[in-house]
């Protein structure tokens, strides 16, 4: 199965909709050809169009011969469109603070437990004593440092380095 599209239409609206997620190759009086591409689908996703909306449009406007089949669209095509959507949605940028160089293991564990208790841990590596917390979590951890001002650096070390 390939992702080629042969649209038997002369409707400017349908052609414009196709152009949102299909790389159009040629256009004739009642035929438009193209291919569903990763970049085309990603472009549509960036404009707020979901994979399900693309699949619904293609299903609703499929040729009558295709409409008689079940499923109307090849599963490989619908799966690929959904995979491209999942690919785009797998990472979300988040402002965060990275703590490292705690000095003493017990100090890392105390800060780590506190961050877990308040639900601000995004990532941690206990072996390397590294911790990533949310932006809001950083403010709360800073308050913890202020409330526990060191009187003796050996028992209560300075806040860890952050990046």
mmCIF file of C-alpha atoms in Angstrom:
data_model
loop_
_atom_site.group_PDB
_atom_site.id
_atom_site.type_symbol
_atom_site.label_atom_id
_atom_site.label_comp_id
_atom_site.label_asym_id
_atom_site.label_seq_id
_atom_site.Cartn_x
_atom_site.Cartn_y
_atom_site.Cartn_z
ATOM 1 C CA UNK A 1 0.000 0.000 0.000
ATOM 2 C CA UNK A 2 1.186 3.473 -0.791
ATOM 3 C CA UNK A 3 -0.143 6.820 0.317
ATOM 4 C CA UNK A 4 -1.099 8.081 -3.119
ATOM 5 C CA UNK A 5 -4.302 10.041 -3.538
ATOM 6 C CA UNK A 6 -6.375 10.188 -6.703
ATOM 7 C CA UNK A 7 -9.213 12.619 -6.066
ATOM 8 C CA UNK A 8 -11.905 12.752 -8.722
ATOM 9 C CA UNK A 9 -13.121 16.254 -7.954
ATOM 10 C CA UNK A 10 -13.168 19.764 -9.311
ATOM 11 C CA UNK A 11 -14.374 21.280 -6.020
ATOM 12 C CA UNK A 12 -12.018 24.085 -4.916
ATOM 13 C CA UNK A 13 -12.996 23.402 -1.299
ATOM 14 C CA UNK A 14 -12.082 19.691 -1.422
ATOM 15 C CA UNK A 15 -8.837 20.475 -3.230
ATOM 16 C CA UNK A 16 -7.970 23.120 -0.626
ATOM 17 C CA UNK A 17 -8.669 20.652 2.198
ATOM 18 C CA UNK A 18 -6.538 17.987 0.520
ATOM 19 C CA UNK A 19 -3.767 20.525 0.105
ATOM 20 C CA UNK A 20 -3.602 20.828 3.905
ATOM 21 C CA UNK A 21 -2.109 17.339 4.309
ATOM 22 C CA UNK A 22 -1.408 16.001 0.787
ATOM 23 C CA UNK A 23 1.559 16.886 -1.399
ATOM 24 C CA UNK A 24 -0.321 17.633 -4.630
ATOM 25 C CA UNK A 25 1.515 16.458 -7.750
ATOM 26 C CA UNK A 26 -0.854 17.190 -10.609
ATOM 27 C CA UNK A 27 -4.220 18.749 -11.236
ATOM 28 C CA UNK A 28 -6.581 18.181 -14.158
ATOM 29 C CA UNK A 29 -10.133 19.353 -14.825
ATOM 30 C CA UNK A 30 -11.706 16.656 -12.630
ATOM 31 C CA UNK A 31 -8.694 14.826 -11.125
ATOM 32 C CA UNK A 32 -6.093 15.766 -8.525
ATOM 33 C CA UNK A 33 -3.186 13.456 -7.703
ATOM 34 C CA UNK A 34 -0.779 13.567 -4.812
ATOM 35 C CA UNK A 35 0.609 11.699 -1.871
ATOM 36 C CA UNK A 36 0.023 11.810 1.848
ATOM 37 C CA UNK A 37 3.427 12.669 3.260
ATOM 38 C CA UNK A 38 4.881 12.983 6.730
ATOM 39 C CA UNK A 39 5.552 16.686 6.203
ATOM 40 C CA UNK A 40 2.037 17.259 4.911
ATOM 41 C CA UNK A 41 0.460 15.552 7.900
ATOM 42 C CA UNK A 42 2.786 17.372 10.305
ATOM 43 C CA UNK A 43 1.820 20.685 8.707
ATOM 44 C CA UNK A 44 -1.868 19.861 9.188
ATOM 45 C CA UNK A 45 -1.232 18.852 12.799
ATOM 46 C CA UNK A 46 0.517 22.169 13.443
ATOM 47 C CA UNK A 47 -2.639 23.918 12.207
ATOM 48 C CA UNK A 48 -4.797 22.002 14.701
ATOM 49 C CA UNK A 49 -6.085 19.263 12.411
ATOM 50 C CA UNK A 50 -6.006 15.842 14.081
ATOM 51 C CA UNK A 51 -5.185 12.481 12.529
ATOM 52 C CA UNK A 52 -8.768 11.371 13.140
ATOM 53 C CA UNK A 53 -10.083 14.392 11.234
ATOM 54 C CA UNK A 54 -7.824 13.568 8.268
ATOM 55 C CA UNK A 55 -8.946 9.932 8.306
ATOM 56 C CA UNK A 56 -12.608 10.928 8.635
ATOM 57 C CA UNK A 57 -12.316 13.320 5.676
ATOM 58 C CA UNK A 58 -10.670 10.678 3.505
ATOM 59 C CA UNK A 59 -13.255 8.054 4.509
ATOM 60 C CA UNK A 60 -16.218 10.350 3.924
ATOM 61 C CA UNK A 61 -14.932 11.409 0.492
ATOM 62 C CA UNK A 62 -13.649 8.026 -0.695
ATOM 63 C CA UNK A 63 -14.611 6.715 -4.120
ATOM 64 C CA UNK A 64 -17.821 4.599 -4.116
ATOM 65 C CA UNK A 65 -15.792 1.463 -4.949
ATOM 66 C CA UNK A 66 -13.646 2.060 -1.865
ATOM 67 C CA UNK A 67 -16.738 2.783 0.259
ATOM 68 C CA UNK A 68 -17.922 -0.779 -0.380
ATOM 69 C CA UNK A 69 -14.797 -2.169 1.322
ATOM 70 C CA UNK A 70 -14.272 -2.639 5.038
ATOM 71 C CA UNK A 71 -12.252 -0.817 6.173
ATOM 72 C CA UNK A 72 -12.649 1.926 3.597
ATOM 73 C CA UNK A 73 -9.031 3.089 3.872
ATOM 74 C CA UNK A 74 -6.119 0.660 4.045
ATOM 75 C CA UNK A 75 -5.103 0.040 7.656
ATOM 76 C CA UNK A 76 -1.476 0.803 6.824
ATOM 77 C CA UNK A 77 -2.442 4.318 5.693
ATOM 78 C CA UNK A 78 -4.558 5.101 8.757
ATOM 79 C CA UNK A 79 -1.916 3.630 11.068
ATOM 80 C CA UNK A 80 0.796 5.724 9.432
ATOM 81 C CA UNK A 81 -1.216 8.939 9.800
ATOM 82 C CA UNK A 82 -1.804 8.151 13.493
ATOM 83 C CA UNK A 83 1.880 7.306 14.002
ATOM 84 C CA UNK A 84 2.892 10.664 12.549
ATOM 85 C CA UNK A 85 0.516 12.326 15.010
ATOM 86 C CA UNK A 86 1.934 10.344 17.946
ATOM 87 C CA UNK A 87 5.450 11.200 16.819
ATOM 88 C CA UNK A 88 4.622 14.875 17.012
ATOM 89 C CA UNK A 89 2.920 14.587 20.400
ATOM 90 C CA UNK A 90 5.554 12.556 22.220
ATOM 91 C CA UNK A 91 7.649 15.497 23.452
ATOM 92 C CA UNK A 92 6.408 18.555 25.263
ATOM 93 C CA UNK A 93 8.788 21.352 26.229
ATOM 94 C CA UNK A 94 8.646 22.214 29.912
ATOM 95 C CA UNK A 95 10.569 24.837 31.823
ATOM 96 C CA UNK A 96 12.585 23.111 34.515
ATOM 97 C CA UNK A 97 15.598 23.335 36.790
ATOM 98 C CA UNK A 98 18.428 20.810 36.860
ATOM 99 C CA UNK A 99 20.173 20.133 40.185
ATOM 100 C CA UNK A 100 23.519 18.383 40.463
ATOM 101 C CA UNK A 101 26.578 18.212 42.728
ATOM 102 C CA UNK A 102 24.737 17.726 45.997
ATOM 103 C CA UNK A 103 27.938 16.804 47.777
ATOM 104 C CA UNK A 104 26.440 14.382 50.277
ATOM 105 C CA UNK A 105 24.126 11.545 49.347
ATOM 106 C CA UNK A 106 21.834 12.177 52.334
ATOM 107 C CA UNK A 107 21.335 15.768 51.191
ATOM 108 C CA UNK A 108 20.338 14.592 47.675
ATOM 109 C CA UNK A 109 17.937 12.054 49.182
ATOM 110 C CA UNK A 110 16.323 14.681 51.435
ATOM 111 C CA UNK A 111 15.757 17.089 48.525
ATOM 112 C CA UNK A 112 14.634 14.250 46.238
ATOM 113 C CA UNK A 113 12.087 12.953 48.805
ATOM 114 C CA UNK A 114 10.759 16.481 49.341
ATOM 115 C CA UNK A 115 10.417 17.016 45.577
ATOM 116 C CA UNK A 116 8.619 13.670 45.217
ATOM 117 C CA UNK A 117 6.287 14.512 48.110
ATOM 118 C CA UNK A 118 5.211 17.777 46.501
ATOM 119 C CA UNK A 119 5.001 16.179 43.029
ATOM 120 C CA UNK A 120 7.504 18.319 41.117
ATOM 121 C CA UNK A 121 10.043 15.702 39.933
ATOM 122 C CA UNK A 122 10.354 15.463 36.148
ATOM 123 C CA UNK A 123 13.443 13.225 36.137
ATOM 124 C CA UNK A 124 16.001 11.939 38.603
ATOM 125 C CA UNK A 125 19.155 9.847 38.610
ATOM 126 C CA UNK A 126 19.919 8.776 42.173
ATOM 127 C CA UNK A 127 23.215 7.160 41.205
ATOM 128 C CA UNK A 128 24.620 10.426 39.819
ATOM 129 C CA UNK A 129 22.682 12.580 42.311
ATOM 130 C CA UNK A 130 20.948 14.578 39.597
ATOM 131 C CA UNK A 131 17.440 15.964 39.784
ATOM 132 C CA UNK A 132 15.170 17.855 37.374
ATOM 133 C CA UNK A 133 12.164 19.647 38.847
ATOM 134 C CA UNK A 134 9.410 21.854 37.462
ATOM 135 C CA UNK A 135 9.717 25.611 37.528
ATOM 136 C CA UNK A 136 7.170 25.796 40.342
ATOM 137 C CA UNK A 137 9.065 23.064 42.174
ATOM 138 C CA UNK A 138 12.268 25.071 41.996
ATOM 139 C CA UNK A 139 10.597 27.917 43.905
ATOM 140 C CA UNK A 140 9.458 25.487 46.629
ATOM 141 C CA UNK A 141 12.880 23.856 46.865
ATOM 142 C CA UNK A 142 14.473 27.323 47.119
ATOM 143 C CA UNK A 143 12.157 28.016 50.078
ATOM 144 C CA UNK A 144 13.342 24.755 51.639
ATOM 145 C CA UNK A 145 16.950 25.957 51.297
ATOM 146 C CA UNK A 146 16.083 29.321 52.863
ATOM 147 C CA UNK A 147 14.244 27.716 55.774
ATOM 148 C CA UNK A 148 17.229 25.462 56.469
ATOM 149 C CA UNK A 149 19.996 28.049 56.335
ATOM 150 C CA UNK A 150 23.217 26.251 57.167
ATOM 151 C CA UNK A 151 24.702 26.886 60.568
ATOM 152 C CA UNK A 152 27.420 24.338 59.917
ATOM 153 C CA UNK A 153 28.319 23.351 56.364
ATOM 154 C CA UNK A 154 29.262 19.833 57.405
ATOM 155 C CA UNK A 155 25.759 18.994 58.648
ATOM 156 C CA UNK A 156 23.677 21.157 56.320
ATOM 157 C CA UNK A 157 25.460 21.865 53.010
ATOM 158 C CA UNK A 158 24.801 24.692 50.565
ATOM 159 C CA UNK A 159 22.154 24.264 47.850
ATOM 160 C CA UNK A 160 23.343 22.066 44.976
ATOM 161 C CA UNK A 161 24.569 23.526 41.737
ATOM 162 C CA UNK A 162 21.844 24.025 39.145
ATOM 163 C CA UNK A 163 21.790 24.484 35.424
#
